[in-house]
Each structure stands twice: as C-alpha cells, then as structure tokens.
PDB file of C-alpha atoms in Angstrom:
ATOM      1  CA  MET U   1     105.391  79.964 101.487  1.00  0.00           C
ATOM      2  CA  CYS U   2     102.400  77.871 102.525  1.00  0.00           C
ATOM      3  CA  VAL U   3     103.793  77.509 106.037  1.00  0.00           C
ATOM      4  CA  VAL U   4     104.289  81.282 106.353  1.00  0.00           C
ATOM      5  CA  LEU U   5     100.743  82.006 105.158  1.00  0.00           C
ATOM      6  CA  CYS U   6      99.387  79.338 107.498  1.00  0.00           C
ATOM      7  CA  LEU U   7     101.220  80.932 110.430  1.00  0.00           C
ATOM      8  CA  LEU U   8      99.873  84.359 109.446  1.00  0.00           C
ATOM      9  CA  GLY U   9      96.338  82.969 109.345  1.00  0.00           C
ATOM     10  CA  LEU U  10      96.468  81.114 112.669  1.00  0.00           C
ATOM     11  CA  PRO U  11      95.700  84.175 114.841  1.00  0.00           C
ATOM     12  CA  MET U  12      92.455  84.585 112.916  1.00  0.00           C
ATOM     13  CA  CYS U  13      91.366  81.125 114.105  1.00  0.00           C
ATOM     14  CA  THR U  14      91.628  82.018 117.799  1.00  0.00           C
ATOM     15  CA  GLN U  15      88.924  83.380 120.075  1.00  0.00           C
ATOM     16  CA  SER U  16      89.878  86.948 119.130  1.00  0.00           C
ATOM     17  CA  GLY U  17      90.221  86.034 115.469  1.00  0.00           C
ATOM     18  CA  LEU U  18      87.496  88.404 114.307  1.00  0.00           C
ATOM     19  CA  TYR U  19      89.330  91.275 115.991  1.00  0.00           C
ATOM     20  CA  VAL U  20      92.565  90.300 114.192  1.00  0.00           C
ATOM     21  CA  PHE U  21      90.691  89.936 110.904  1.00  0.00           C
ATOM     22  CA  VAL U  22      89.038  93.354 111.223  1.00  0.00           C
ATOM     23  CA  LEU U  23      92.434  94.891 112.045  1.00  0.00           C
ATOM     24  CA  TRP U  24      93.943  93.187 108.977  1.00  0.00           C
ATOM     25  CA  ASP U  25      91.013  94.150 106.755  1.00  0.00           C
ATOM     26  CA  THR U  26      90.951  97.759 107.950  1.00  0.00           C
ATOM     27  CA  PHE U  27      94.614  98.523 107.416  1.00  0.00           C
ATOM     28  CA  SER U  28      96.131  96.145 104.893  1.00  0.00           C
ATOM     29  CA  VAL U  29      93.891  96.544 101.864  1.00  0.00           C
ATOM     30  CA  ALA U  30      92.852 100.022 100.730  1.00  0.00           C
ATOM     31  CA  LEU U  31      95.822 102.325 101.318  1.00  0.00           C
ATOM     32  CA  PRO U  32      98.575 100.017 100.030  1.00  0.00           C
ATOM     33  CA  LEU U  33      96.586  99.177  96.902  1.00  0.00           C
ATOM     34  CA  LEU U  34      95.900 102.838  96.184  1.00  0.00           C
ATOM     35  CA  PHE U  35      99.568 103.710  96.600  1.00  0.00           C
ATOM     36  CA  ILE U  36     100.607 100.813  94.357  1.00  0.00           C
ATOM     37  CA  GLY U  37      97.999 101.891  91.774  1.00  0.00           C
ATOM     38  CA  VAL U  38      99.345 105.454  91.665  1.00  0.00           C
ATOM     39  CA  ALA U  39     102.904 104.175  91.405  1.00  0.00           C
ATOM     40  CA  GLU U  40     101.963 101.801  88.593  1.00  0.00           C
ATOM     41  CA  CYS U  41     100.228 104.528  86.598  1.00  0.00           C
ATOM     42  CA  VAL U  42     103.134 106.948  87.035  1.00  0.00           C
ATOM     43  CA  VAL U  43     105.812 104.383  86.238  1.00  0.00           C
ATOM     44  CA  VAL U  44     104.101 103.092  83.093  1.00  0.00           C
ATOM     45  CA  ALA U  45     102.985 106.467  81.738  1.00  0.00           C
ATOM     46  CA  TRP U  46     105.923 108.656  82.711  1.00  0.00           C
ATOM     47  CA  PHE U  47     109.026 106.537  83.283  1.00  0.00           C
ATOM     48  CA  TYR U  48     108.510 103.603  80.897  1.00  0.00           C
ATOM     49  CA  ASP U  49     106.984 106.013  78.354  1.00  0.00           C
ATOM     50  CA  LEU U  50     103.384 105.796  77.282  1.00  0.00           C
ATOM     51  CA  GLU U  51     104.219 105.558  73.562  1.00  0.00           C
ATOM     52  CA  LYS U  52     106.495 102.590  74.201  1.00  0.00           C
ATOM     53  CA  PHE U  53     103.702 101.000  76.249  1.00  0.00           C
ATOM     54  CA  ALA U  54     101.249 101.620  73.370  1.00  0.00           C
ATOM     55  CA  GLU U  55     103.700  99.979  70.972  1.00  0.00           C
ATOM     56  CA  ASP U  56     103.909  96.969  73.283  1.00  0.00           C
ATOM     57  CA  ILE U  57     100.119  96.717  73.296  1.00  0.00           C
ATOM     58  CA  GLU U  58     100.090  96.986  69.500  1.00  0.00           C
ATOM     59  CA  TYR U  59     102.666  94.196  69.309  1.00  0.00           C
ATOM     60  CA  MET U  60     100.468  91.977  71.515  1.00  0.00           C
ATOM     61  CA  THR U  61      97.012  92.812  70.137  1.00  0.00           C
ATOM     62  CA  GLY U  62      97.642  94.160  66.633  1.00  0.00           C
ATOM     63  CA  SER U  63      96.290  97.666  67.279  1.00  0.00           C
ATOM     64  CA  GLN U  64      97.336 100.648  69.361  1.00  0.00           C
ATOM     65  CA  PRO U  65      95.082 101.882  72.156  1.00  0.00           C
ATOM     66  CA  ASN U  66      92.831 104.833  71.422  1.00  0.00           C
ATOM     67  CA  ILE U  67      94.003 108.338  72.405  1.00  0.00           C
ATOM     68  CA  TYR U  68      91.289 108.327  75.089  1.00  0.00           C
ATOM     69  CA  TRP U  69      93.032 105.438  76.884  1.00  0.00           C
ATOM     70  CA  LYS U  70      96.427 107.090  76.576  1.00  0.00           C
ATOM     71  CA  PHE U  71      95.052 110.312  78.069  1.00  0.00           C
ATOM     72  CA  CYS U  72      93.386 108.383  80.905  1.00  0.00           C
ATOM     73  CA  TRP U  73      96.533 106.380  81.686  1.00  0.00           C
ATOM     74  CA  LYS U  74      98.764 109.444  81.690  1.00  0.00           C
ATOM     75  CA  TYR U  75      96.607 112.091  83.400  1.00  0.00           C
ATOM     76  CA  ILE U  76      93.148 111.089  84.633  1.00  0.00           C
ATOM     77  CA  SER U  77      93.888 107.769  86.384  1.00  0.00           C
ATOM     78  CA  PRO U  78      96.922 108.967  88.390  1.00  0.00           C
ATOM     79  CA  THR U  79      95.083 112.146  89.382  1.00  0.00           C
ATOM     80  CA  LEU U  80      91.904 110.394  90.512  1.00  0.00           C
ATOM     81  CA  ILE U  81      93.735 107.611  92.346  1.00  0.00           C
ATOM     82  CA  THR U  82      95.926 110.212  94.081  1.00  0.00           C
ATOM     83  CA  LEU U  83      92.828 112.162  95.156  1.00  0.00           C
ATOM     84  CA  ILE U  84      91.250 108.990  96.551  1.00  0.00           C
ATOM     85  CA  LEU U  85      94.520 108.116  98.317  1.00  0.00           C
ATOM     86  CA  VAL U  86      94.798 111.576  99.895  1.00  0.00           C
ATOM     87  CA  ALA U  87      91.135 111.516 100.954  1.00  0.00           C
ATOM     88  CA  SER U  88      91.610 108.063 102.488  1.00  0.00           C
ATOM     89  CA  LEU U  89      94.725 109.208 104.354  1.00  0.00           C
ATOM     90  CA  ILE U  90      92.917 112.294 105.681  1.00  0.00           C
ATOM     91  CA  LYS U  91      89.948 110.167 106.792  1.00  0.00           C
ATOM     92  CA  GLN U  92      92.280 107.677 108.463  1.00  0.00           C
ATOM     93  CA  CYS U  93      94.132 110.455 110.313  1.00  0.00           C
ATOM     94  CA  LEU U  94      91.046 112.374 111.423  1.00  0.00           C
ATOM     95  CA  SER U  95      88.958 109.457 112.643  1.00  0.00           C
ATOM     96  CA  PRO U  96      90.555 106.448 114.288  1.00  0.00           C
ATOM     97  CA  ALA U  97      89.833 103.008 112.910  1.00  0.00           C
ATOM     98  CA  MET U  98      86.926 101.328 114.668  1.00  0.00           C
ATOM     99  CA  TYR U  99      85.814  97.791 115.293  1.00  0.00           C
ATOM    100  CA  SER U 100      82.463  96.499 116.449  1.00  0.00           C
ATOM    101  CA  ALA U 101      82.702  95.309 120.073  1.00  0.00           C
ATOM    102  CA  PHE U 102      80.063  93.057 121.599  1.00  0.00           C
ATOM    103  CA  VAL U 103      78.438  94.732 124.619  1.00  0.00           C
ATOM    104  CA  GLY U 104      75.603  92.295 125.160  1.00  0.00           C
ATOM    105  CA  CYS U 105      71.992  92.957 125.956  1.00  0.00           C
ATOM    106  CA  ASP U 106      69.871  93.733 128.992  1.00  0.00           C
ATOM    107  CA  PRO U 107      69.352  90.312 130.620  1.00  0.00           C
ATOM    108  CA  LEU U 108      66.046  91.430 132.120  1.00  0.00           C
ATOM    109  CA  ASN U 109      64.657  92.640 128.820  1.00  0.00           C
ATOM    110  CA  PRO U 110      66.627  91.100 125.904  1.00  0.00           C
ATOM    111  CA  THR U 111      64.072  91.934 123.207  1.00  0.00           C
ATOM    112  CA  GLU U 112      64.209  95.706 123.816  1.00  0.00           C
ATOM    113  CA  SER U 113      67.955  96.212 123.423  1.00  0.00           C
ATOM    114  CA  LYS U 114      68.719  96.158 119.729  1.00  0.00           C
ATOM    115  CA  ASP U 115      72.302  97.410 119.893  1.00  0.00           C
ATOM    116  CA  TRP U 116      74.347  94.467 121.086  1.00  0.00           C
ATOM    117  CA  ALA U 117      77.540  95.912 119.644  1.00  0.00           C
ATOM    118  CA  LYS U 118      79.111  99.331 119.699  1.00  0.00           C
ATOM    119  CA  ASP U 119      81.836 100.824 117.554  1.00  0.00           C
ATOM    120  CA  THR U 120      85.051 101.058 119.531  1.00  0.00           C
ATOM    121  CA  PRO U 121      88.330 102.591 118.377  1.00  0.00           C
ATOM    122  CA  PHE U 122      91.322 100.298 118.097  1.00  0.00           C
ATOM    123  CA  PRO U 123      93.844 100.811 120.929  1.00  0.00           C
ATOM    124  CA  TRP U 124      97.087 102.685 120.233  1.00  0.00           C
ATOM    125  CA  TRP U 125      99.138  99.508 119.816  1.00  0.00           C
ATOM    126  CA  ALA U 126      96.698  98.178 117.208  1.00  0.00           C
ATOM    127  CA  GLN U 127      96.937 101.496 115.359  1.00  0.00           C
ATOM    128  CA  ILE U 128     100.735 101.049 115.263  1.00  0.00           C
ATOM    129  CA  ILE U 129     100.379  97.476 113.994  1.00  0.00           C
ATOM    130  CA  GLY U 130      97.976  98.817 111.360  1.00  0.00           C
ATOM    131  CA  ALA U 131     100.459 101.478 110.271  1.00  0.00           C
ATOM    132  CA  VAL U 132     103.143  98.796 109.931  1.00  0.00           C
ATOM    133  CA  MET U 133     100.740  96.696 107.848  1.00  0.00           C
ATOM    134  CA  VAL U 134     100.154  99.682 105.560  1.00  0.00           C
ATOM    135  CA  MET U 135     103.869 100.396 105.182  1.00  0.00           C
ATOM    136  CA  PHE U 136     104.993  96.788 104.722  1.00  0.00           C
ATOM    137  CA  PRO U 137     103.931  96.441 101.047  1.00  0.00           C
ATOM    138  CA  VAL U 138     104.540 100.132 100.251  1.00  0.00           C
ATOM    139  CA  PHE U 139     107.964 100.780 101.813  1.00  0.00           C
ATOM    140  CA  PRO U 140     110.054  98.600  99.438  1.00  0.00           C
ATOM    141  CA  MET U 141     108.873 100.541  96.373  1.00  0.00           C
ATOM    142  CA  PRO U 142     110.688 103.857  97.025  1.00  0.00           C
ATOM    143  CA  ILE U 143     113.731 102.006  98.364  1.00  0.00           C
ATOM    144  CA  LEU U 144     114.019  99.838  95.245  1.00  0.00           C
ATOM    145  CA  ALA U 145     113.316 102.796  92.934  1.00  0.00           C
ATOM    146  CA  THR U 146     116.066 104.826  94.594  1.00  0.00           C
ATOM    147  CA  TRP U 147     118.455 101.878  94.407  1.00  0.00           C
ATOM    148  CA  HIS U 148     117.605 101.337  90.715  1.00  0.00           C
ATOM    149  CA  PHE U 149     118.200 104.978  89.764  1.00  0.00           C
ATOM    150  CA  ALA U 150     121.382 105.173  91.840  1.00  0.00           C
ATOM    151  CA  LYS U 151     122.702 101.992  90.217  1.00  0.00           C
ATOM    152  CA  LYS U 152     121.785 103.312  86.773  1.00  0.00           C
ATOM    153  CA  LYS U 153     123.585 106.595  87.445  1.00  0.00           C
ATOM    154  CA  LEU U 154     126.667 104.923  88.961  1.00  0.00           C
ATOM    155  CA  PHE U 155     127.131 102.435  86.145  1.00  0.00           C
ATOM    156  CA  LYS U 156     126.117 104.749  83.287  1.00  0.00           C
ATOM    157  CA  ASN U 157     129.711 105.156  82.057  1.00  0.00           C
ATOM    158  CA  ARG U 158     130.669 101.492  82.252  1.00  0.00           C
ATOM    159  CA  GLY U 159     129.197 100.353  78.922  1.00  0.00           C
ATOM    160  CA  GLN U 160     126.952  97.416  78.159  1.00  0.00           C
ATOM    161  CA  VAL U 161     126.867  94.256  80.210  1.00  0.00           C
ATOM    162  CA  GLY U 162     129.012  91.599  78.570  1.00  0.00           C
ATOM    163  CA  SER U 163     131.228  94.079  76.692  1.00  0.00           C
ATOM    164  CA  TYR U 164     134.250  93.322  78.822  1.00  0.00           C
ATOM    165  CA  THR U 165     137.407  92.671  76.850  1.00  0.00           C
ATOM    166  CA  ALA U 166     140.532  91.228  78.354  1.00  0.00           C
TER     167      ALA U 166
END
C-alpha cells in the first residue's frame, strides 16, 4: 500500500506537480465525499433502519439519541447534502474547472503588473481525468449495492448459512 501511495504522489514532486495537485484537489475531494455522505445517510436511516441504529447507540452509550437527531439523520441531512451535491454538480458542469497559470510580468516595468497569474481552464483531457477521479471512489458503491441485493434475493429461499444437513 505504501508503494502504491508513493507512486501516486510522485507526479506531484515533478516540475508540473502543482498542476497535478490542483487537478487532484479540484476533482477528487468534494463530489465523491458528498455522494458518499448522501449514501451513508440513506443507508443508515432507511435501509439499516433508524430505530435499530438508535438501539445500537443506546447499547454503546447507555441512552438513545434525541428525536431531533433521528429527524436530522432521516430527513434533513440527506436532503441538505443532496442539495449541495446537485449544486456542486451544476456548478461543475456550467463552469469548467480552472487552475492558476503563471503568465509572468512586464520585464520593463515589473512593479506595475500585479497579475502574474491568470485563471485558465483545464484542457479536455484533464477534465476526463478529473471525471475518472470523481467516479473512482463512487462507482463501486452502486455496483456492490446491486450485487448485495441480487445475492440476497437469489439466496433468500436457501435457508441460513450453516444449516446444511447431509
């Protein structure tokens, strides 16, 4: 694992490392975490069952969470995180991701030019790499959820594990 992470970090140590870092920072953080947050809220509150979750918390802490927390976990948090996710997706689609490119200064009058960098959109290939970086942590979740539900439905009639009799 350390070798893989080292190899992933090596491009950031090159001359264009800041460009690679900005690409990584722009695409790999916000959208995947928002999607994972929505999925976590929905899975815990709706699929695992919020009352069962509250019982687990009571088992661990000695008291059940207040009704305010249950309401937030079931309705408010998924709604707000979904709104933020949709707004982020719309913003990402309407305005391309930008990075700050060094343009230099006027060599004859370096003190007058204050803008040494200008915002430049990432090229199309970097946008594709960014989309792959967004999908990489997100894509396994629906695949594994579908596989889990399909497996549960297929083996529903087979009885409990370990109940095989010869």
